[in-house]
Coordinates of C-alpha atoms in Angstrom, one line a residue:
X1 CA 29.1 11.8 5.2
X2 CA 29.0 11.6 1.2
X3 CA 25.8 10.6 -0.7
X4 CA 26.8 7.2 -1.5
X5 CA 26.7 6.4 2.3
X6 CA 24.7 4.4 4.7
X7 CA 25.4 7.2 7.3
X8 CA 23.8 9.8 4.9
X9 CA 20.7 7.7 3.5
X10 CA 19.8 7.5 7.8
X11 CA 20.5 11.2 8.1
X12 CA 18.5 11.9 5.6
X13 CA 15.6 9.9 6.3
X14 CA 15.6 12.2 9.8
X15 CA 15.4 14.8 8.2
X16 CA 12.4 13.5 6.1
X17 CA 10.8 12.3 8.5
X18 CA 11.1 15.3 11.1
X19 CA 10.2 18.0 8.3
X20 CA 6.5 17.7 7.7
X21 CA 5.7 18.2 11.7
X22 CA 7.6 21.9 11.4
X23 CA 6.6 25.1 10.4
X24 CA 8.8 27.0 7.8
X25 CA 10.6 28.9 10.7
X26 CA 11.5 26.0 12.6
X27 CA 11.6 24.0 9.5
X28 CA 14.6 26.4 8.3
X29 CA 16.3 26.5 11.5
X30 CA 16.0 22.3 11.2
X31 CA 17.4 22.6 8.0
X32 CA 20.6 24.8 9.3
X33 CA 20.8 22.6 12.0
X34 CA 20.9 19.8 10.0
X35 CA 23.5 21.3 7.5
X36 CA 25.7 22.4 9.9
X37 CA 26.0 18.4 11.6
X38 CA 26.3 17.3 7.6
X39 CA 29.4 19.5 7.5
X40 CA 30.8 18.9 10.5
X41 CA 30.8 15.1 10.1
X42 CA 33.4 16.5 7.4
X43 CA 35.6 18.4 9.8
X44 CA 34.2 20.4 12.2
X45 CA 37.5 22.2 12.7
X46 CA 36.6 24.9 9.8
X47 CA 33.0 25.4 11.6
X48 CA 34.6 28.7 12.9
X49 CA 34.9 30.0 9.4
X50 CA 31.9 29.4 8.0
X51 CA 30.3 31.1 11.4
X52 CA 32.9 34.5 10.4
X53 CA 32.7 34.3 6.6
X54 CA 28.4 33.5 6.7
X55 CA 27.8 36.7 9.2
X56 CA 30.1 38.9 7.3
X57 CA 28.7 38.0 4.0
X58 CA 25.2 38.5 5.5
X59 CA 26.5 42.0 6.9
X60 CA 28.1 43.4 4.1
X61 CA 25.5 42.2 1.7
X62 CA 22.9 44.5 3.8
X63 CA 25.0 47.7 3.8
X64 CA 25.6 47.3 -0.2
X65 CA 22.1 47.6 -0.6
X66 CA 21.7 50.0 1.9
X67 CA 24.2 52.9 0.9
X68 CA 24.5 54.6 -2.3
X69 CA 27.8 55.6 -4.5
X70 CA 31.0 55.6 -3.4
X71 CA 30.2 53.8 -0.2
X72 CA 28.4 51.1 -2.3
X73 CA 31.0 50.1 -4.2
X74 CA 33.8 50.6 -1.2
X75 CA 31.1 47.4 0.8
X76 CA 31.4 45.7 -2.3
X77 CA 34.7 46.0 -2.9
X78 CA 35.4 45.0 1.0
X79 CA 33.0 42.0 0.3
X80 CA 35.4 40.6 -2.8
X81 CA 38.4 41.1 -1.6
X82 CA 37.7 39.5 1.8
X83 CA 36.3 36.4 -0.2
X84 CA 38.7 36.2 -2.6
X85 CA 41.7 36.4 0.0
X86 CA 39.9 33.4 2.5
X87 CA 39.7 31.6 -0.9
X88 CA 43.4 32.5 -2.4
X89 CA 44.7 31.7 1.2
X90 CA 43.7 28.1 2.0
X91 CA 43.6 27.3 -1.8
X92 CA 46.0 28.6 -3.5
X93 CA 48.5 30.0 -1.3
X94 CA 50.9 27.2 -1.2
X95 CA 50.7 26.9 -4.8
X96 CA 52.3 30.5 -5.2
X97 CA 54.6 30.2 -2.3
X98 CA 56.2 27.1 -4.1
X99 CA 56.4 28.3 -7.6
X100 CA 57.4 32.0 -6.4
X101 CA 60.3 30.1 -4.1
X102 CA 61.3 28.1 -7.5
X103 CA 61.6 31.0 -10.1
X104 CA 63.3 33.2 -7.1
X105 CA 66.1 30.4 -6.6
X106 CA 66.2 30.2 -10.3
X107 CA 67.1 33.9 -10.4
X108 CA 69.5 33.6 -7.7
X109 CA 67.9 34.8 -5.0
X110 CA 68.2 33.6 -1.3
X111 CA 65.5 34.4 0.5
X112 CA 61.8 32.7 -0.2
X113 CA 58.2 32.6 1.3
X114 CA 57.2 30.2 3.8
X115 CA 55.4 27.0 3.0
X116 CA 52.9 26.4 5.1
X117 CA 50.9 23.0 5.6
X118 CA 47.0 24.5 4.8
X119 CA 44.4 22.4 5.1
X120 CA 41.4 23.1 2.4
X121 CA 38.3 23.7 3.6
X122 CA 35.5 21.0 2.5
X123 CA 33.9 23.5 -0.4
X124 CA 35.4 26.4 -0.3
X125 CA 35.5 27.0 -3.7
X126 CA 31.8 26.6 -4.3
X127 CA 30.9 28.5 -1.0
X128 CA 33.1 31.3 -2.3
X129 CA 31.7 31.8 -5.4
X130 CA 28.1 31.4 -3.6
X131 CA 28.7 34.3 -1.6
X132 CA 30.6 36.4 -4.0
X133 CA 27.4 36.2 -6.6
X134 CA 25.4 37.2 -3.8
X135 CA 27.0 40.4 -2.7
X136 CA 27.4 41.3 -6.8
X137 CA 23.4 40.9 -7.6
X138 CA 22.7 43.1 -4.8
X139 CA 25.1 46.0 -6.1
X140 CA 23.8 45.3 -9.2
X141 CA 19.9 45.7 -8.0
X142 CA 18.9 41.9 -9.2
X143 CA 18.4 40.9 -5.4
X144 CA 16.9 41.9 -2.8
X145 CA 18.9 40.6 0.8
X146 CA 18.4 38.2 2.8
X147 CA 16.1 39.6 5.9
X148 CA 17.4 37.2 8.6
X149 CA 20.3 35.3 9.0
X150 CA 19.2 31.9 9.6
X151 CA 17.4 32.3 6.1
X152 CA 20.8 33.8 4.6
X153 CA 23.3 31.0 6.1
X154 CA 20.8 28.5 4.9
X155 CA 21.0 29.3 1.5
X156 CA 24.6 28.7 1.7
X157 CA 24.7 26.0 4.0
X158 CA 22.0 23.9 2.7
X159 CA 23.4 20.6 2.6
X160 CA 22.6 18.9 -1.0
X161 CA 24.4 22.0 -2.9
X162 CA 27.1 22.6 0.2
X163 CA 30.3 20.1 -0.7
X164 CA 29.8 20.1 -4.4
X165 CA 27.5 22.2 -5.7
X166 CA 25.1 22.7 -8.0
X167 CA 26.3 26.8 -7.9
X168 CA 22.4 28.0 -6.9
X169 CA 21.9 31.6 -7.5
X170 CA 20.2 33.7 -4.2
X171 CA 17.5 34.6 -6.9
X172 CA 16.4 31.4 -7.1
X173 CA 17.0 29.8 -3.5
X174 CA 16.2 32.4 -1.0
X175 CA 12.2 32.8 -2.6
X176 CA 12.3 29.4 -1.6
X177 CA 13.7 29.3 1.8
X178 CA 11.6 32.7 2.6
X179 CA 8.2 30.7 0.9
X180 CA 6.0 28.1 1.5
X181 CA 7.0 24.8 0.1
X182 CA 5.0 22.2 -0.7
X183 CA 6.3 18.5 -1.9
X184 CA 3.6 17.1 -4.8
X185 CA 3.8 13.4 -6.2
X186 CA 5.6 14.4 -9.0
X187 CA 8.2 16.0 -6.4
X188 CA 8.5 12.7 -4.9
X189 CA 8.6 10.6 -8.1
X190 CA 11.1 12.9 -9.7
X191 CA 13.5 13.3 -6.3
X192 CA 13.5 9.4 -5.9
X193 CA 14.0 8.9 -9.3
X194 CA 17.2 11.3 -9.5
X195 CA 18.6 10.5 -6.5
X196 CA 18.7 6.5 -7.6
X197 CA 19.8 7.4 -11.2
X198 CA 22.8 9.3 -9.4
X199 CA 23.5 6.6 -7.0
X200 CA 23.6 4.2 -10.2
X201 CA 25.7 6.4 -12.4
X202 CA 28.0 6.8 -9.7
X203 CA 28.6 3.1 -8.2
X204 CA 28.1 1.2 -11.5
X205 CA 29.8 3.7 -14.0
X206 CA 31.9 5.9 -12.4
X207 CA 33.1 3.4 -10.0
X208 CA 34.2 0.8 -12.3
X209 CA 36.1 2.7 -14.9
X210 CA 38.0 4.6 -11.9
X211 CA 40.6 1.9 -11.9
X212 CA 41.3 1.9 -15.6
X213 CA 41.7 5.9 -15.3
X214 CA 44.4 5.7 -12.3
X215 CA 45.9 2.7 -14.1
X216 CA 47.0 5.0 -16.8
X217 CA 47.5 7.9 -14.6
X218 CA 50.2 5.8 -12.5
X219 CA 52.4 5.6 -15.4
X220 CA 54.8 7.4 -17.4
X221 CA 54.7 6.0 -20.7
X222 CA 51.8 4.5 -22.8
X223 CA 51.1 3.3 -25.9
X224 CA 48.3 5.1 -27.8
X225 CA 45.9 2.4 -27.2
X226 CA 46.4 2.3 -23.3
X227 CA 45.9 6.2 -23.5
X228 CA 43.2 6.1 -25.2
X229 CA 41.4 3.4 -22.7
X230 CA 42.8 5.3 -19.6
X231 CA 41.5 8.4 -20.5
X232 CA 38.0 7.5 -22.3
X233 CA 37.8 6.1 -18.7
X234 CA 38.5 9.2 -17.2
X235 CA 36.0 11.2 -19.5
X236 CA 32.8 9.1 -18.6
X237 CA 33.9 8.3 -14.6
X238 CA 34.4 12.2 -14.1
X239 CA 30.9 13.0 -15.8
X240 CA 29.3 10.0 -14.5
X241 CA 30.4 10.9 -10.7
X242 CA 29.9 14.6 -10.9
X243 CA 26.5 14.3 -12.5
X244 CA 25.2 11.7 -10.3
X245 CA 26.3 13.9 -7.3
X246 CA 23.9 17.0 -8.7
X247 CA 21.1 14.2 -9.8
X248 CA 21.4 13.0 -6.0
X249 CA 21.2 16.8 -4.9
X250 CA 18.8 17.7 -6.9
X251 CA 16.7 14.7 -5.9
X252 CA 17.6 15.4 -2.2
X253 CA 16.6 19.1 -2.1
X254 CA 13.4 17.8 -4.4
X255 CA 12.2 15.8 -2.0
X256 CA 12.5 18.7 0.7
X257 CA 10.8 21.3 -1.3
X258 CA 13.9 22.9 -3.1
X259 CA 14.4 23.4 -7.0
X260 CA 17.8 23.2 -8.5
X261 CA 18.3 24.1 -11.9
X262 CA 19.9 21.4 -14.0
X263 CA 23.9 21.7 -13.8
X264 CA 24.1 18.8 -16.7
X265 CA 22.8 18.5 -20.1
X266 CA 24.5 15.1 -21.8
X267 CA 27.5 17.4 -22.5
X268 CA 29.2 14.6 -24.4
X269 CA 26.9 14.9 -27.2
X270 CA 28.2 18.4 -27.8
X271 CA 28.7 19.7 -31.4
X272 CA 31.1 22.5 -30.4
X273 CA 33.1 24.3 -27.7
X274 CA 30.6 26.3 -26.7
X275 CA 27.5 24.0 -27.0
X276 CA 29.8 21.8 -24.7
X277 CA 29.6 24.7 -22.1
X278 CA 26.2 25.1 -22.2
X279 CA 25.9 21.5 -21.5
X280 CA 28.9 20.5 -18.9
X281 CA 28.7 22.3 -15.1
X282 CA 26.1 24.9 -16.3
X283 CA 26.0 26.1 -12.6
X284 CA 29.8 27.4 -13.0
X285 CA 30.0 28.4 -17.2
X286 CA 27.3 30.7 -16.1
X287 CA 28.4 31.6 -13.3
X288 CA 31.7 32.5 -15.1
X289 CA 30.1 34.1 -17.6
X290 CA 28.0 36.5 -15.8
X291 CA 30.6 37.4 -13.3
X292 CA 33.5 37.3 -15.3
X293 CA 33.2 37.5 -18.6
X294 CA 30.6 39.8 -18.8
X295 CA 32.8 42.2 -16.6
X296 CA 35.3 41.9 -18.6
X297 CA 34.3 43.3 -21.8
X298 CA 32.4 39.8 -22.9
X299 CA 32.7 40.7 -26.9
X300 CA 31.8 44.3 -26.7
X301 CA 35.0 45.4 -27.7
X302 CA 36.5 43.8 -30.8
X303 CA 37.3 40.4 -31.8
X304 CA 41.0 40.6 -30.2
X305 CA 39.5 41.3 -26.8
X306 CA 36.9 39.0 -26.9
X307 CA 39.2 36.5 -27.4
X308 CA 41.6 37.6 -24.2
X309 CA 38.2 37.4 -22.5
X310 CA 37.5 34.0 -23.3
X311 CA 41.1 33.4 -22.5
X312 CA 41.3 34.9 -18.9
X313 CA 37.9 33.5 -18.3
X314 CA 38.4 29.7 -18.8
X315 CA 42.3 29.9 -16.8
X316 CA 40.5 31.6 -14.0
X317 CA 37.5 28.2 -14.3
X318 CA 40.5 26.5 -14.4
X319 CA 42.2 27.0 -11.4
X320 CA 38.7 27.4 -10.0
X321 CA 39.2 23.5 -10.2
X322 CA 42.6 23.4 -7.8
X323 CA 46.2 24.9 -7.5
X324 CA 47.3 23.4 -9.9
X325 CA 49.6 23.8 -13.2
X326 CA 47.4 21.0 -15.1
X327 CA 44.2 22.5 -14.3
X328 CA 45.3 26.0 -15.6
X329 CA 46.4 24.9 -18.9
X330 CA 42.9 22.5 -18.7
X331 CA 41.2 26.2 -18.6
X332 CA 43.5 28.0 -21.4
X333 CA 42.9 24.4 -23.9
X334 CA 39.1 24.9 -23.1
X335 CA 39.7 28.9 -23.8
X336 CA 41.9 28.3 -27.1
X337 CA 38.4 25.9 -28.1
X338 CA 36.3 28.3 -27.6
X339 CA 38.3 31.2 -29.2
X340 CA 38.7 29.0 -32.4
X341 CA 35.2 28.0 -32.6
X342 CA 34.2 31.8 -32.4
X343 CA 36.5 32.5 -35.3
X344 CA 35.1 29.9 -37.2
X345 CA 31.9 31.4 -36.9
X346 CA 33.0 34.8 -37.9
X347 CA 34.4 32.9 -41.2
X348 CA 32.0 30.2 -42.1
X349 CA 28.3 29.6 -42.4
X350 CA 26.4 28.2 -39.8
X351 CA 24.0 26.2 -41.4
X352 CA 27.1 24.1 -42.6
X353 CA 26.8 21.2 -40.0
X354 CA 23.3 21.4 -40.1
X355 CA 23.2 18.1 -41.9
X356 CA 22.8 14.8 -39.6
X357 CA 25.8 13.4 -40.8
X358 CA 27.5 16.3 -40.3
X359 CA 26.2 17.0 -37.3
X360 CA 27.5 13.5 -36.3
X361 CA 31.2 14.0 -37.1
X362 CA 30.6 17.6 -35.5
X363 CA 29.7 16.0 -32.3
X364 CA 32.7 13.4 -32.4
X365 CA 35.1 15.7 -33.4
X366 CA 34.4 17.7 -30.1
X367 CA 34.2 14.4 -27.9
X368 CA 37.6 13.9 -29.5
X369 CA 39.0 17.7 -28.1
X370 CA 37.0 17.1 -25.1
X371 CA 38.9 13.7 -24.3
X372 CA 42.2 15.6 -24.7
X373 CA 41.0 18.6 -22.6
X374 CA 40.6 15.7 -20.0
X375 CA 44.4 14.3 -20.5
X376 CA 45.5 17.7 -19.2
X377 CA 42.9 17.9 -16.6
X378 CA 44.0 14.5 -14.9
X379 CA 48.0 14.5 -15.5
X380 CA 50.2 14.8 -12.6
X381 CA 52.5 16.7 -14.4
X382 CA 53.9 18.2 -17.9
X383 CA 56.0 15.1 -19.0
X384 CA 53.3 12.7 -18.3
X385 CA 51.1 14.9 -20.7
X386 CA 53.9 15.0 -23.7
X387 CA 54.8 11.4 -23.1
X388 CA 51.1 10.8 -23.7
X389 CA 50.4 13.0 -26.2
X390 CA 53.3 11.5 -28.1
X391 CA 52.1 8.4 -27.8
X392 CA 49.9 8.9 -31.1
X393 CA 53.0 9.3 -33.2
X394 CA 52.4 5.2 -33.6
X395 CA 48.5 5.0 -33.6
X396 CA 49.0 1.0 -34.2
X397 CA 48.2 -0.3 -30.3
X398 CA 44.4 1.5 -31.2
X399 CA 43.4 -1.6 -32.4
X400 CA 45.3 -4.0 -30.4
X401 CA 43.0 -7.1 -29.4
X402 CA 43.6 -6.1 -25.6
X403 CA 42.6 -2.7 -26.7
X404 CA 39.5 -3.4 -28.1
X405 CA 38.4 -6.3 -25.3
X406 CA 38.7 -3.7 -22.7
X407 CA 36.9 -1.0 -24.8
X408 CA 33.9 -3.4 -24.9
X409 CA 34.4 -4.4 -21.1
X410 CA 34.3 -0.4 -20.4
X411 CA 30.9 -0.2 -22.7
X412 CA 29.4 -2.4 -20.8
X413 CA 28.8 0.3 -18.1
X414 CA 28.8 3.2 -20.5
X415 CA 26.8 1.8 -23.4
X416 CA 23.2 1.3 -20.8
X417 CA 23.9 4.9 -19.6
X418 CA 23.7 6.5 -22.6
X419 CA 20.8 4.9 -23.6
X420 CA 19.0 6.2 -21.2
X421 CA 20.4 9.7 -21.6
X422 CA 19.4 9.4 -25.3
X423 CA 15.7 8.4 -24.2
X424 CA 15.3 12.0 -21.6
X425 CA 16.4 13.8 -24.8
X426 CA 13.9 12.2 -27.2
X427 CA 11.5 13.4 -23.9
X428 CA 13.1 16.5 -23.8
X429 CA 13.5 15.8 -19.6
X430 CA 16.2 15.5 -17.1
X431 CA 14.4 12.6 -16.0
X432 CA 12.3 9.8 -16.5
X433 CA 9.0 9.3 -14.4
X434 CA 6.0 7.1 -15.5
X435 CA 2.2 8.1 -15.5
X436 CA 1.6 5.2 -12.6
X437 CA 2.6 4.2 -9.2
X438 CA 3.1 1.1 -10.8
X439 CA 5.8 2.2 -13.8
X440 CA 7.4 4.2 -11.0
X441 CA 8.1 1.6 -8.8
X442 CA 9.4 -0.8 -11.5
X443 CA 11.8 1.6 -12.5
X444 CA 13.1 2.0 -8.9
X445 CA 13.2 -1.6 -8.5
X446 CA 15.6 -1.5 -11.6
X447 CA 18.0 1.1 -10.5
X448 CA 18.2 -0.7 -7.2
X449 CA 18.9 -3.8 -8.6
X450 CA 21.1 -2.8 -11.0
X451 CA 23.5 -0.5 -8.3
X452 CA 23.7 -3.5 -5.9
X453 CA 24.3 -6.4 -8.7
X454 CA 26.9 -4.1 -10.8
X455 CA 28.2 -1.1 -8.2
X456 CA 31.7 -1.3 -7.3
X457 CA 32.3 -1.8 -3.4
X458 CA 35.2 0.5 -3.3
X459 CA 32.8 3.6 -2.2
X460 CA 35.1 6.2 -4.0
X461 CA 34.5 9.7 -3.3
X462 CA 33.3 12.0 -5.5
X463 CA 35.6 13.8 -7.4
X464 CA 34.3 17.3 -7.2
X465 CA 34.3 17.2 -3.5
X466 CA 38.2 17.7 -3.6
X467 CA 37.7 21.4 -5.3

C-alpha cells in the first residue's frame, strides 16, 4: 500500500472520515488498528515480530526507568543488544556470511557460514532505530515512558512515519498520542498542501528521471557526459522521491493531528559538508549525532578523534542504508567531507565565503562532491565506480549536443521544482499556503493538474522503503 496509490488515498480517506466520531482512546486504538492493516497489506508474515519486538521494547523501556545503577544499565544494555541483533540478523547477516565465506576461502580455509535466504522486514531499519532512541532517552532521564501499550506501539506503528520514516523522537510523538489533538484550517491547508507537493515531486520528478538513472546504472562503461546525465538524474530522483514521501507523511499525520518535524531542508543548496547534513535526512544526521557521535567522544577529545568519530559515524549511516559495500564507502566519502571541511575551519577564516559570489561557487562546489557521493551510493559494484570515475579523464562528451539536449529535457522537471523550493526559502516555510480559500484551492488545482498531465505511469516505489 505505498502513498502514490489508489488503495492508500481510499484507506486513508477511512481513516479521515471515521476519526472525528472517536474519542482519543478509541481514536488511538483506531489508529493502531489502522497501522497494523497498512503494514500488513505489506507482508503480514513479519506481523509476529513487530507484536515480540513492540512488547519487549515497551517492557524493558519501563524497567530502565524503574531501577537504578547497575540494573539500569544491564535493561539497557539487554534493550540494545536485542535490537541491534533483530536488526544485524535479517539485515545484514547474509552480507557477513558472504564476505566472511570469501576472505576464509581466500585464506584457505574449508569450512564457511551458512547462507541463508532472509527476507527483510518492511522498515526495519527505521523501526530499529525508533526503539533504540527510545530506550536511550529514558536511561538518559529526557523521557518519561509510555503508560500503556497501545499508546507505546502507536508511536512506533503509526503508519505515515512506519515504512520510511521521518525518524520521530518519543519526546515529540508520545505528548501527542497521550494529548488532545485538534486539526485547525491551517492544519488542513498545510497537510493537503504537502501531501500534493509530495505526490508531484514524486510522479513528475522523481519518476521521470528514474530511467535516465538506471540507464546509466545498467552499464559498464560511460563516457563522462553520459555519467554526468545518469547521475545528475540520480541526485534529484533520490531527493525528489524521498522528500515527497516525508512531505506526504507529514501531510498525512497533519491532517490527523500529528506534527513531524521537517526531515528536508533544500539540501542541494548546501554550502558545505556539514550544512549539507543539516539539510538532507535531518531525522537520521540527528539521530546519528546524538546517539552516536555524541557517545563517542563527538570532538571532546582532540582533533584526531574527532575525526575517527566523524569517520565511524557516517560508515555506521552508511550501512544504515543496506548491506552493502557501496553504501559503506557512500558513508566513509560523506565522513572524509566532513573531516576535511572541519579542518578547513580549524585553518581558515570563516567569513571567507561570506560573499554572494562566493557563496555561489561554495554551494556548487558541494553539489559537485554531493553528485559523486551519489555515484558510490548507486553503483552495483567497485568497477562500475572506477570505470565511471575514469570516465572524466576525457571531459569532451560534457558538451556533446546529445548531452546537452537531454540536460535541458531533465530540467524540464527539475528547473519548476526548484523554483518553488527557492520561493519557501524567500518565506522562510516548508510550505506554501495562501491567506484564502480561494488561493488555496488554485494552488491544489495546479499540483493536481500538473501530477496527472506530467507524472510518469510507471508507479515506482519509493526508494527509501527498500532500507
Amino acid at each position: 500500500m505505498v502513498f502514490n496509490s489508489l488503495t492508500f488515498g481510499l484507506f486513508f480517506l477511512v481513516v479521515l472520515m471515521v476519526l472525528p466520531w472517536l474519542h482519543l482512546r478509541a481514536a488511538n486504538l483506531f489508529l493502531l488498528v489502522a497501522s497494523i492493516v497498512f503494514y500488513a497489506a505489506w507482508d503480514w508474515r513479519f506481523l509476529g515480530l513487530l507484536t515480540f519486538s513492540t512488547v519487549l521494547n515497551f517492557f524493558t523501556g519501563a524497567q530502565i526507568h524503574q531501577t537504578e545503577g547497575v540494573v539500569r544499565r544491564r535493561w539497557l544494555a539487554f534493550n540494545v543488544v536485542v535490537n541491534l541483533l533483530v536488526l544485524g540478523f535479517f539485515k545484514y547477516y547474509g552480507f557477513f556470511a558472504e564476505n566472511f565465506n570469501s576472505l576464509w576461502a581466500s585464506l584457505g580455509g574449508q569450512a564457511s557460514l551458512p547462507t541463508l535466504q532472509i527476507v527483510l522486514p518492511l522498515a526495519i531499519s527505521f523501526y530499529t532505530f525508533h526503539c533504540l532512541s527510545y530506550a536511550i532517552d529514558i536511561f538518559r532521564r529526557q523521557l518519561v515512558p509510555a503508560e500503556r501499550l497501545t499508546d507505546f506501539a502507536l508511536y512506533l506503528l503509526l503508519f505515515p512515519h512506519l515504512v520510511a520514516g521521518p525518524i520521530v523522537r518519543a519526546a515529540r510523538l508520545l505528548p501527542q498520542i497521550a494529548g488532545a489533538r485538534q486539526t485547525t484550517p491551517q492544519d488542513w491547508h498545510s497537510g493537503i498542501f504537502l501531501i500534493l507537493w509530495g505526490l508531484c515531486k514524486k510522479s513528475v520528478v522523481a519518476d521521470n528521471l528514474a530511467p535516465k538513472a538506471d540507464q546509466l546504472f545498467a552499464m559498464q562503461q560511460a563516457s563522462a557526459g553520459e555519467v554526468f546525465l545518469g547521475v545528475l538524474a540520480f541526485a534529484f530522483q533520490i531527493y525528489a522521491d524521498f522528500s515527497g514521501y516525508t512531505d506526504i507523511a507529514r501531510g498525512s499525520a497533519r491532517l490527523m493531528g500529528f506534527h513531524f518535524d521537517l526531515n528536508f531542508r533544500f539540501p542541494y543548496f548546501a554550502a558545505n559538508p556539514q550544512d549539507f547534513w543539516r539539510r538532507w535526512h535531518i531525522s537520521l544526521s540527528e539521530w546519528l549525532r546524538d546517539y552516536l557521535y555524541i557517545p563517542l567522544g563527538g570532538n571532546r577529545h582532540g582533533e584526531a578523534r574527532t575525526y575517527v568519530n566523524l569517520l565511524l559515524t557516517m560508515v555506521v549511516g552508511g550501512l544504515w542504508h543496506g548491506a552493502a559495500w557501496n553504501f559503506i564507502l557512500w558513508g566513509a566519502y560523506h565522513g572524509v567531507l566532513l573531516s576535511a571541511h572541519r579542518f578547513w575551519l580549524r585553518s581558515r577564516a570563516r567569513g571567507c565565503v561570506s560573499h554572494p559570489l562566493l557563496k555561489a561557487m561554495a554551494v556548487l562546489g558541494m553539489f559537485g562532491f554531493t553528485l559523486y557521493g551519489w555515484l558510490l551510493f548507486r553503483a552495483v559494484s567497485f568497477g562500475q565506480i572506477v570505470a565511471f570515475t575514469g570516465a572524466f579523464v576525457d571531459p569532451s562528451s560534457l558538451l556533446a549536443p546529445e548531452v546537452l539536449k537531454g540536460l535541458a529535457k531533465m530540467l524540464i522537471y527539475i528547473f519548476p521544482m526548484l523554483v518553488v523550493e527557492v520561493w519557501m526559502i524567500q518565506r522562510r516555510a516548508s510550505e506554501l499556503v495562501f491567506g484564502s480559500a480561494i488561493g488555496n484551492g488554485l494552488l491544489y488545482l495546479a499540483l493536481i493538474y500538473t501530477t496527472l498531465l506530467l507524472g510518469a505511469q510507471s508507479g515506482e516505489t519509493f526508494i527509501y522503503f527498500n532500507f
